[in-house]
Coordinates of C-alpha atoms in Angstrom, one line a residue:
Chain A
M759 CA 102.3 81.1 123.2
H760 CA 100.4 78.9 120.8
F761 CA 96.7 79.4 120.2
V762 CA 94.2 77.3 118.3
V763 CA 91.2 78.7 116.5
C764 CA 88.5 76.1 115.6
A765 CA 86.7 77.0 112.4
K766 CA 83.8 75.5 110.7
Q767 CA 82.5 76.0 107.2
I768 CA 78.7 76.1 107.0
P769 CA 75.9 76.9 104.4
D770 CA 75.4 80.7 104.2
P771 CA 73.0 81.5 107.1
E772 CA 71.8 84.5 105.0
T773 CA 70.2 82.1 102.6
P774 CA 66.6 83.3 102.5
P775 CA 64.0 80.8 103.9
S776 CA 62.5 80.5 100.4
A777 CA 65.8 79.1 99.1
F778 CA 66.3 76.8 102.1
K779 CA 65.7 73.1 101.1
I780 CA 66.2 69.8 102.7
D781 CA 66.8 66.4 101.1
E782 CA 64.6 64.3 103.4
S783 CA 66.1 61.0 102.0
T784 CA 69.6 61.9 103.4
N785 CA 68.5 64.4 106.2
T786 CA 70.8 67.0 104.8
V787 CA 70.5 70.6 103.6
V788 CA 70.6 71.0 99.8
P789 CA 73.1 73.7 99.0
A790 CA 71.2 76.8 97.8
Q791 CA 72.0 78.0 94.3
G792 CA 74.1 81.2 94.3
F793 CA 75.1 80.9 97.9
Q794 CA 78.7 79.8 98.7
P795 CA 79.4 78.1 102.0
V796 CA 81.0 80.5 104.5
L797 CA 83.1 80.5 107.7
S798 CA 80.6 80.3 110.6
Q799 CA 80.5 83.9 111.8
Y800 CA 81.1 83.1 115.5
D801 CA 84.3 81.4 114.5
G802 CA 85.4 84.6 112.7
I803 CA 84.8 86.4 116.0
A804 CA 86.8 83.7 117.9
A805 CA 89.6 84.3 115.4
E806 CA 89.4 88.0 116.1
A807 CA 89.7 87.4 119.9
A808 CA 92.8 85.2 119.3
L809 CA 94.4 87.8 117.0
Q810 CA 93.8 90.7 119.4
I811 CA 95.5 88.7 122.2
K812 CA 98.4 87.9 119.9
E813 CA 98.8 91.6 119.1
A814 CA 98.6 92.5 122.8
L815 CA 101.4 90.0 123.4
G816 CA 103.5 91.9 120.9
D817 CA 103.0 89.1 118.3
E818 CA 104.7 86.6 120.6
A819 CA 102.2 83.9 119.7
K820 CA 101.4 81.5 117.0
I821 CA 97.8 80.9 115.8
T822 CA 96.9 77.6 114.2
V823 CA 93.5 77.2 112.6
L824 CA 91.8 73.7 112.8
S825 CA 88.7 72.7 110.8
V826 CA 86.9 69.3 110.6
G827 CA 85.4 69.2 107.2
A828 CA 85.5 68.5 103.5
E829 CA 88.1 69.7 101.0
S830 CA 86.0 72.9 100.5
A831 CA 86.6 73.8 104.2
Q832 CA 90.1 75.0 103.1
A833 CA 88.3 78.2 102.2
A834 CA 87.2 78.7 105.8
I835 CA 90.8 78.0 107.0
K836 CA 92.2 80.4 104.4
Q837 CA 89.9 83.1 105.6
V838 CA 91.2 82.9 109.1
L839 CA 94.8 82.8 107.7
A840 CA 94.0 85.9 105.8
M841 CA 92.8 87.6 109.0
G842 CA 96.3 86.9 110.4
A843 CA 96.5 83.3 111.7
D844 CA 99.8 81.5 111.0
E845 CA 99.0 77.9 110.1
G846 CA 96.1 75.8 109.0
V847 CA 95.2 72.1 109.4
L848 CA 92.2 70.5 107.7
L849 CA 91.0 67.4 109.5
Q850 CA 89.5 65.6 106.6
D851 CA 88.6 61.9 106.4
D852 CA 85.5 60.0 105.1
A853 CA 85.6 58.3 108.6
F854 CA 84.7 61.7 110.2
E855 CA 81.5 62.1 108.2
G856 CA 78.1 61.8 109.9
G857 CA 79.5 62.6 113.3
D858 CA 78.0 64.7 116.2
S859 CA 79.4 67.2 118.6
H860 CA 81.2 64.5 120.5
T861 CA 83.0 63.0 117.6
T862 CA 83.9 66.5 116.2
A863 CA 85.4 67.4 119.6
K864 CA 87.3 64.1 119.7
V865 CA 88.9 64.8 116.3
L866 CA 89.8 68.4 117.3
A867 CA 91.2 67.3 120.7
A868 CA 93.3 64.6 119.0
A869 CA 94.7 67.3 116.6
I870 CA 95.4 69.7 119.4
S871 CA 97.2 66.9 121.4
N872 CA 99.2 66.3 118.2
L873 CA 100.2 70.0 118.1
G874 CA 101.5 69.5 121.6
D875 CA 102.2 72.9 123.0
V876 CA 98.8 74.7 122.8
D877 CA 98.0 77.3 125.5
A878 CA 94.5 78.3 124.6
I879 CA 91.7 77.3 122.2
F880 CA 89.3 79.8 120.7
C881 CA 85.9 78.5 119.4
G882 CA 82.7 80.3 118.3
R883 CA 79.8 80.2 120.8
Q884 CA 78.0 77.8 118.4
A885 CA 78.2 76.9 114.8
A886 CA 75.6 79.0 112.9
D887 CA 74.2 76.0 111.1
W888 CA 73.2 73.4 113.8
D889 CA 73.2 76.1 116.6
V890 CA 74.3 73.5 119.2
G891 CA 77.1 75.2 121.1
Q892 CA 78.9 72.2 122.7
V893 CA 82.1 71.5 120.7
G894 CA 84.2 74.0 122.7
L895 CA 83.2 72.5 126.0
L896 CA 83.6 68.9 124.7
V897 CA 87.1 69.6 123.4
A898 CA 87.9 71.0 126.9
E899 CA 86.5 67.8 128.5
E900 CA 88.5 65.6 126.1
L901 CA 91.7 67.4 127.0
G902 CA 90.8 67.9 130.7
W903 CA 91.2 71.6 130.5
P904 CA 89.0 74.4 132.0
A905 CA 86.6 76.3 129.7
A906 CA 84.6 79.4 129.7
I907 CA 81.7 79.9 127.3
L908 CA 79.9 82.9 125.8
A909 CA 82.8 85.4 126.1
K910 CA 82.4 89.0 125.2
G911 CA 86.0 89.7 126.4
V912 CA 89.1 87.6 126.8
E913 CA 92.6 88.5 128.2
I914 CA 95.6 86.3 128.7
S915 CA 98.4 87.1 131.1
D916 CA 100.7 85.4 133.6
G917 CA 99.6 81.9 132.6
S918 CA 95.9 82.6 133.1
M919 CA 92.9 83.5 131.0
K920 CA 90.4 86.0 132.2
T921 CA 87.0 85.9 130.5
T922 CA 84.0 88.2 130.7
R923 CA 81.0 86.0 130.0
V924 CA 77.5 87.0 128.8
M925 CA 74.9 85.9 131.3
A926 CA 71.1 86.2 131.1
D927 CA 71.0 89.3 133.3
G928 CA 74.5 90.8 132.7
F929 CA 78.1 89.7 132.8
E930 CA 80.4 87.6 134.8
T931 CA 84.2 87.7 134.9
V932 CA 86.0 84.4 135.6
S933 CA 89.7 83.4 135.6
Q934 CA 91.2 80.0 134.8
A935 CA 94.8 78.7 134.5
L936 CA 96.1 77.9 131.1
P937 CA 95.8 75.8 129.0
A938 CA 92.1 76.6 128.7
V939 CA 89.3 76.8 126.2
V940 CA 87.0 79.8 125.5
T941 CA 84.0 80.1 123.3
V942 CA 83.4 83.6 122.0
S943 CA 80.0 85.3 121.6
N944 CA 78.8 87.9 119.1
E945 CA 79.0 90.6 121.9
F946 CA 82.8 90.4 121.5
G947 CA 82.5 92.6 118.4
E948 CA 83.0 92.3 114.6
P949 CA 85.9 90.3 113.1
R950 CA 88.4 92.2 111.0
Y951 CA 88.2 92.2 107.2
P952 CA 91.4 90.9 105.7
K953 CA 93.2 93.2 103.2
L954 CA 93.6 92.1 99.6
Q955 CA 97.3 91.5 100.1
Q956 CA 96.6 89.3 103.1
I957 CA 94.0 87.3 101.1
M958 CA 96.6 86.7 98.4
Q959 CA 99.3 85.7 100.9
A960 CA 96.8 83.3 102.6
A961 CA 95.9 81.8 99.2
K962 CA 99.6 80.7 98.8
K963 CA 99.9 79.1 102.2
T964 CA 99.7 75.3 102.4
V965 CA 97.0 73.9 104.6
T966 CA 98.1 70.5 106.0
T967 CA 95.5 67.7 105.9
M968 CA 95.3 65.1 108.6
T969 CA 93.3 61.8 108.7
H970 CA 92.2 59.5 111.5
D971 CA 95.5 57.4 111.0
Q972 CA 97.7 60.4 111.6
L973 CA 95.6 61.5 114.6
G974 CA 95.7 58.0 116.1
L975 CA 91.9 57.7 116.0
D976 CA 90.1 54.5 115.4
P977 CA 87.3 54.9 112.7
S978 CA 84.9 53.2 115.1
E979 CA 85.1 56.1 117.6
V980 CA 84.6 59.0 115.1
G981 CA 82.0 60.0 112.4
S982 CA 78.7 58.2 112.3
S983 CA 80.1 55.1 114.1
G984 CA 81.1 57.1 117.1
A985 CA 78.1 59.5 117.2
R986 CA 76.1 59.4 120.4
L987 CA 73.2 61.5 119.0
K988 CA 71.4 59.9 116.1
L989 CA 69.7 62.3 113.6
E990 CA 66.4 60.7 112.8
K991 CA 64.8 63.3 110.7
L992 CA 65.6 66.8 109.5
Y993 CA 62.6 68.8 108.2
I994 CA 61.2 72.3 107.5
P995 CA 58.5 73.2 110.1
Q996 CA 55.1 73.8 108.6
S997 CA 53.7 77.2 109.5
D998 CA 50.0 76.7 110.5
S999 CA 49.5 80.5 110.7
Q1000 CA 47.6 82.2 107.9
V1001 CA 48.1 85.9 108.3
E1002 CA 45.0 88.1 108.3
I1003 CA 45.9 91.6 106.9
I1004 CA 43.8 94.1 108.8
D1005 CA 41.6 96.3 106.6
G1006 CA 41.1 100.0 107.0
E1007 CA 41.1 103.2 104.9
T1008 CA 43.3 105.0 107.4
P1009 CA 45.8 104.0 110.0
E1010 CA 43.2 104.9 112.7
E1011 CA 40.7 102.5 111.2
Q1012 CA 43.4 99.8 110.9
A1013 CA 44.4 100.3 114.5
T1014 CA 40.8 100.2 115.8
N1015 CA 40.1 97.1 113.7
L1016 CA 43.2 95.3 115.0
I1017 CA 42.4 96.1 118.7
A1018 CA 38.8 94.8 118.1
K1019 CA 40.4 91.5 116.9
L1020 CA 42.7 91.3 119.9
V1021 CA 39.7 91.9 122.3
A1022 CA 37.6 89.3 120.4
D1023 CA 40.6 86.8 120.8
K1024 CA 40.8 87.7 124.5
V1025 CA 44.4 88.8 124.1
L1026 CA 43.6 92.2 125.5
Chain B
M512 CA 59.1 51.5 130.5
A513 CA 59.6 53.3 133.8
K514 CA 62.3 56.0 133.7
N515 CA 64.0 57.8 136.6
I516 CA 64.3 61.4 135.6
L517 CA 66.5 64.1 137.2
V518 CA 65.6 67.8 136.6
I519 CA 68.5 70.1 137.4
G520 CA 66.5 72.9 138.9
E521 CA 67.1 76.6 139.1
H522 CA 65.6 79.0 141.6
A523 CA 65.5 82.6 142.5
D524 CA 64.3 84.3 145.7
S525 CA 63.3 80.9 147.3
E526 CA 61.1 80.0 144.3
I527 CA 61.8 77.5 141.5
T528 CA 61.8 79.1 138.1
A529 CA 58.8 78.6 135.8
T530 CA 61.0 76.5 133.5
T531 CA 62.0 74.2 136.4
A532 CA 58.3 73.6 137.1
E533 CA 57.6 73.0 133.4
L534 CA 60.5 70.4 133.3
I535 CA 59.1 68.7 136.4
G536 CA 55.7 68.5 134.7
Q537 CA 57.1 66.9 131.5
S538 CA 59.3 64.6 133.5
T539 CA 56.2 63.3 135.4
R540 CA 54.5 62.6 132.0
L541 CA 57.7 60.8 130.7
A542 CA 58.5 58.8 133.8
E543 CA 55.8 56.2 133.3
G544 CA 56.0 55.2 136.9
G545 CA 59.6 56.1 137.5
L546 CA 60.8 58.6 140.0
V547 CA 61.2 62.3 139.2
S548 CA 64.0 63.9 141.2
V549 CA 65.0 67.6 141.3
A550 CA 68.5 68.9 142.2
L551 CA 68.6 72.4 143.8
L552 CA 71.8 74.2 144.6
G553 CA 72.7 77.5 146.3
S554 CA 71.3 79.8 148.9
S555 CA 67.5 79.6 149.2
A556 CA 67.6 76.1 147.6
A557 CA 66.2 74.6 150.8
D558 CA 63.3 77.0 150.7
A559 CA 62.6 76.1 147.1
T560 CA 62.5 72.4 148.0
Q561 CA 58.8 72.4 149.2
Q562 CA 57.8 74.1 145.9
A563 CA 59.6 71.3 143.9
F564 CA 57.5 68.7 145.7
E565 CA 54.3 70.7 145.1
A566 CA 55.3 71.0 141.4
G567 CA 55.4 67.2 141.2
A568 CA 58.9 66.0 142.3
G569 CA 59.2 62.8 144.3
K570 CA 62.7 63.4 145.6
V571 CA 64.8 66.5 146.0
F572 CA 68.6 66.6 146.1
V573 CA 69.6 69.8 147.8
N574 CA 72.5 71.9 149.2
D575 CA 71.9 75.5 150.1
D576 CA 75.6 76.3 150.7
D577 CA 76.2 79.8 149.5
G578 CA 79.2 78.5 147.6
Y579 CA 76.8 77.1 145.0
T580 CA 74.8 80.4 144.6
E581 CA 76.9 81.6 141.6
Y582 CA 77.0 78.8 139.1
N583 CA 80.5 77.4 138.9
S584 CA 80.8 74.5 136.5
D585 CA 83.2 72.2 138.3
Q586 CA 81.3 72.4 141.5
W587 CA 77.9 71.9 140.0
V588 CA 79.1 69.1 137.8
A589 CA 80.5 67.3 140.8
A590 CA 77.3 67.8 142.8
I591 CA 75.0 66.6 140.0
E592 CA 77.2 63.6 139.2
S593 CA 76.7 62.4 142.8
T594 CA 72.9 62.0 142.0
L595 CA 73.1 60.0 138.8
E596 CA 73.0 56.4 140.0
S597 CA 69.9 54.9 138.3
I598 CA 69.0 58.1 136.5
D599 CA 67.9 57.5 132.9
V600 CA 67.1 61.0 131.7
I601 CA 68.4 64.4 132.8
L602 CA 66.6 67.6 131.9
V603 CA 67.8 71.2 132.4
A604 CA 66.7 74.5 131.0
Q605 CA 68.5 76.0 128.0
S606 CA 69.8 78.7 130.3
T607 CA 73.2 80.1 131.3
V608 CA 73.5 77.0 133.6
G609 CA 72.1 74.4 131.1
R610 CA 74.3 75.6 128.2
D611 CA 77.4 75.0 130.3
L612 CA 76.4 72.1 132.5
A613 CA 74.7 69.7 130.0
P614 CA 77.7 69.2 127.6
R615 CA 80.1 68.8 130.5
L616 CA 77.9 66.2 132.2
A617 CA 77.5 64.4 128.9
A618 CA 81.2 64.1 128.5
R619 CA 81.8 62.9 132.0
Q620 CA 79.0 60.3 131.7
G621 CA 80.1 59.1 128.3
T622 CA 76.8 60.2 126.7
A623 CA 75.3 63.0 124.6
A624 CA 73.3 66.1 125.4
A625 CA 70.8 67.5 122.9
M626 CA 70.7 71.2 123.3
D627 CA 67.8 73.8 123.1
C628 CA 65.1 71.2 122.6
V629 CA 61.5 72.2 122.1
D630 CA 60.2 68.7 122.6
V631 CA 61.2 65.7 124.6
R632 CA 58.9 62.7 124.2
S633 CA 58.8 59.0 124.7
D634 CA 58.4 57.0 121.5
N635 CA 57.6 53.4 122.4
G636 CA 59.7 53.9 125.6
E637 CA 62.6 55.5 123.7
I638 CA 63.3 59.2 124.3
R639 CA 63.2 61.4 121.2
V640 CA 63.9 65.1 121.1
T641 CA 63.1 67.8 118.6
R642 CA 65.3 70.9 118.3
P643 CA 65.4 73.9 115.9
C644 CA 68.5 74.4 113.8
Y645 CA 69.7 76.4 110.8
G646 CA 68.5 79.6 112.5
G647 CA 65.0 78.2 112.9
N648 CA 64.7 77.2 109.2
A649 CA 64.6 73.5 110.1
L650 CA 63.7 71.1 112.9
A651 CA 65.7 68.0 113.8
D652 CA 64.5 64.9 115.6
Y653 CA 67.1 62.9 117.4
S654 CA 67.4 59.6 119.3
F655 CA 70.2 58.7 121.7
A656 CA 72.8 55.9 121.2
T657 CA 74.0 56.2 124.8
S658 CA 72.5 56.6 128.3
P659 CA 71.7 58.6 130.4
V660 CA 69.8 60.9 128.0
I661 CA 70.6 64.6 128.6
A662 CA 68.5 67.4 127.1
T663 CA 68.4 71.2 127.6
V664 CA 64.9 72.5 127.0
R665 CA 63.6 75.9 126.0
A666 CA 61.4 77.9 128.3
K667 CA 57.6 77.3 127.9
A668 CA 58.1 74.1 125.8
F669 CA 55.9 72.3 128.3
E670 CA 53.1 72.9 130.8
A671 CA 53.7 72.7 134.5
L672 CA 51.4 70.5 136.6
P673 CA 48.8 72.2 138.9
L674 CA 50.6 72.7 142.3
Q675 CA 49.7 70.1 145.0
S676 CA 49.9 72.0 148.2
G677 CA 51.3 70.1 151.1
A678 CA 53.0 67.5 148.8
S679 CA 56.3 66.0 150.2
G680 CA 59.0 63.5 149.5
E681 CA 62.5 62.4 150.2
V682 CA 65.1 65.0 150.7
I683 CA 68.8 64.1 150.1
E684 CA 71.6 66.5 151.1
L685 CA 74.2 67.0 148.3
P686 CA 77.9 67.3 149.2
A687 CA 79.5 70.7 149.9
P688 CA 81.1 72.6 147.0
S689 CA 84.3 71.0 145.7
E690 CA 87.4 72.7 144.4
S691 CA 87.0 74.5 141.1
R692 CA 89.4 75.4 138.3
T693 CA 87.4 78.5 137.7
T694 CA 87.5 81.6 140.0
I695 CA 84.5 83.9 139.7
E696 CA 86.0 87.4 140.0
G697 CA 82.8 89.5 139.7
R698 CA 79.3 89.8 138.4
E699 CA 77.6 92.8 136.8
V700 CA 73.9 93.0 136.4
A701 CA 73.1 94.9 133.2
E702 CA 69.4 94.2 132.7
A703 CA 67.2 97.2 131.6
E704 CA 65.0 98.6 134.4
G705 CA 61.5 97.3 134.7
L706 CA 59.8 94.1 133.4
A707 CA 62.2 91.5 132.1
I708 CA 61.6 90.8 128.4
T709 CA 61.5 87.1 129.0
D710 CA 58.8 87.5 131.6
A711 CA 56.5 90.1 129.9
P712 CA 53.2 88.8 128.6
I713 CA 53.4 91.4 125.8
V714 CA 56.6 92.2 123.9
V715 CA 56.8 95.1 121.4
S716 CA 59.9 94.8 119.2
G717 CA 61.4 97.2 116.6
G718 CA 63.8 96.4 113.8
R719 CA 66.0 97.9 111.1
G720 CA 63.0 99.3 109.2
L721 CA 62.5 101.9 112.0
G722 CA 65.3 103.8 110.2
G723 CA 67.0 105.0 113.4
P724 CA 67.1 105.0 117.2
E725 CA 64.4 107.6 117.4
G726 CA 61.9 105.1 116.0
F727 CA 62.2 103.2 119.3
E728 CA 60.4 106.1 121.0
D729 CA 57.2 105.1 119.2
V730 CA 57.9 101.5 120.1
E731 CA 58.4 102.4 123.8
N732 CA 55.2 104.5 123.7
L733 CA 53.2 101.5 122.4
A734 CA 54.6 99.3 125.2
A735 CA 53.7 102.0 127.7
A736 CA 50.2 102.1 126.3
F737 CA 49.8 98.4 126.9
G738 CA 51.0 99.0 130.5
S739 CA 54.6 99.0 131.9
N740 CA 53.6 96.1 134.2
R741 CA 52.6 94.0 131.1
A742 CA 54.7 95.0 128.2
A743 CA 58.5 95.1 127.5
V744 CA 60.4 96.4 124.5
G745 CA 62.6 94.2 122.3
A746 CA 64.8 94.8 119.3
S747 CA 66.1 92.8 116.3
R748 CA 69.8 91.9 116.0
A749 CA 70.1 94.4 113.1
A750 CA 68.8 97.2 115.3
C751 CA 71.1 96.2 118.2
D752 CA 74.1 95.9 115.9
L753 CA 73.4 99.4 114.6
G754 CA 73.5 100.6 118.2
W755 CA 69.8 101.7 118.2
Y756 CA 68.8 99.7 121.2
P757 CA 70.6 97.8 124.1
V758 CA 71.8 94.3 123.4
S759 CA 70.1 93.2 126.6
Q760 CA 66.8 93.6 124.8
Q761 CA 67.8 91.7 121.6
V762 CA 65.3 89.0 120.6
G763 CA 66.6 86.1 118.5
L764 CA 68.9 83.2 118.3
T765 CA 71.8 84.9 119.9
G766 CA 69.7 87.2 122.0
K767 CA 66.7 86.4 124.2
V768 CA 64.1 83.8 123.4
V769 CA 60.7 85.2 124.4
T770 CA 57.4 83.4 124.5
P771 CA 54.8 86.1 125.4
D772 CA 51.1 85.9 124.8
L773 CA 51.4 88.7 122.3
Y774 CA 54.5 89.7 120.2
V775 CA 54.2 92.9 118.1
A776 CA 57.0 93.0 115.5
I777 CA 57.4 96.5 114.1
A778 CA 59.5 97.1 111.0
I779 CA 61.1 93.7 111.4
S780 CA 61.6 91.6 108.3
G781 CA 61.4 88.3 110.2
A782 CA 64.8 86.7 109.4
S783 CA 64.9 83.2 110.6
Q784 CA 67.5 84.0 113.4
H785 CA 64.9 86.5 114.7
M786 CA 62.0 84.1 114.5
A787 CA 64.1 81.6 116.5
G788 CA 63.7 84.1 119.4
C789 CA 60.0 84.8 119.1
S790 CA 58.3 81.9 117.3
G791 CA 57.1 80.5 120.6
S792 CA 54.8 83.5 121.2
K793 CA 51.1 82.7 121.5
M794 CA 50.3 85.4 118.9
I795 CA 52.4 87.5 116.6
I796 CA 51.3 90.8 115.0
A797 CA 53.4 92.3 112.2
I798 CA 53.5 95.9 111.2
N799 CA 55.6 96.4 108.1
R800 CA 55.7 98.5 104.9
D801 CA 56.7 95.5 102.8
P802 CA 53.7 93.1 102.2
E803 CA 56.3 90.4 101.1
A804 CA 58.2 90.6 104.4
N805 CA 58.8 87.1 105.9
I806 CA 57.4 88.2 109.2
F807 CA 53.8 88.0 107.7
Q808 CA 54.4 84.3 107.2
N809 CA 54.5 83.9 111.0
A810 CA 52.0 86.5 112.0
K811 CA 48.3 86.0 112.9
Y812 CA 47.4 89.6 112.1
G813 CA 49.3 92.1 110.0
I814 CA 49.1 95.8 109.1
V815 CA 50.8 96.7 105.9
G816 CA 51.9 100.3 106.3
D817 CA 54.5 102.8 107.6
Y818 CA 55.1 102.5 111.3
K819 CA 55.3 106.2 111.6
A820 CA 51.6 106.5 110.6
V821 CA 50.4 103.2 112.2
L822 CA 52.0 103.4 115.6
P823 CA 50.5 106.7 116.8
A824 CA 47.0 105.4 115.7
L825 CA 47.7 102.1 117.4
I826 CA 48.8 103.8 120.6
E827 CA 45.6 105.8 120.8
A828 CA 43.5 102.7 120.1
V829 CA 45.2 100.8 122.9
K830 CA 44.7 103.6 125.3
A831 CA 41.1 104.0 124.3
Q832 CA 40.5 100.2 124.9
S833 CA 42.2 100.0 128.3

């Protein structure tokens, strides 16, 4: 078996709102001082799902990590390698920049076709920066494979993938023939922490880099040239709410004063 | 410029969902003379058809075959694709259905879907959307380089139109369910008993600052004081991750998005991923020991204090008022 984990490096989502800044001339987020970019946490959970299945198969599976990103995204790939993945490929090219979900999926699908023998693809439910949640499905569409999103459980056996999906009101179990794509949700559980020895081994591994040429992609169909959604403006919303702290000498007084406000506002 | 708009509707118990009515309402505003159609699939879809007309639809595509009742992507994609001749804009809720259907439709149609939009508007005839990103820290405005435009939309982003009783329009039968690569093996409903958190006009939520699962007893008592038919209990991701409260009640980016009239945040710091799940509330009240907590930035009223002292007093005051 050969599994692919798609991993994205993102600005640390734990950056406090006060340190979150946007450069409005380029519509990009300004890296916050003191916060290193991280592996999108849902992708870590996707890697955990792939690793658990590999272990259930008695290690009879190879896991390749793919990331579309800049040179720095090697760190995200190495983190998944340290967790236990076998190989990493960074899809890095100026031509990939300024893309959207569609162009990212196109690059990933080209790399997966290039690998040739992939049985299942594991993605996070969404990247924790743009919060979109389409790349997994779009990779599946590019490849013509079935896909299940928002998994809290995944099993692979006898050429099929069984997924328990998180629904608004509960869970749904579906099965699909391999090769298939799954996007994994936070309900799956926490990813493992690599041991120091694994981190050191991963640091020594070579991450292959591939460009549009090697993937057989035309620059016009990827990055900003191929994007179908155009980002017009990225901005920080203005909060129009000015909090009114409720006075009172005692909790009872505060409570009574608050209820009086709610009644005056016709909320109660 | 007139636009023909398709709303991919959802319905339960013969009634279209509130979000479906909201999307029909906004489509009518955006259509500028174009036709607003609604697609309805699954058992009781035929019964919901009349409601779609009363909510403002001009045409309804329908098939109430029971095979469509549980959403199955291949079947729904095939059915919706058969409606798209001359459609310029497709709107669907950011729901279990919309999250799955919109990207797939976009890929098949050679276009893009904008996910989880809080606004869809016409800017000199061109569709623009706004969606939150970076855990609610930022908003992004997008235009589309391709057609049709596809957007999934958050609940309560738009107002529904007043119902026009007796309204009618053209009904077109959709094809029967196709083959699917996905077999649905089973479903399990795991919602907490009582009022759904996404429907409740009042949501009372607790966070990590409660210090333990026992803190949720006070939170539940406050909800009960507001009335079990009006108020539901929510929890922050931190509280759910610690196992203090069921994940089904989690409010936030990866939990439920709630838009009640009143949201009471108790011992919740107000991380942006939490605010993404409650910032659409009409009014937010914060109770927190830390006067610097981010939640106060988003609240209309705040009480700075220990919930252990404030909640019992607040419960009595709510009871005295009702």
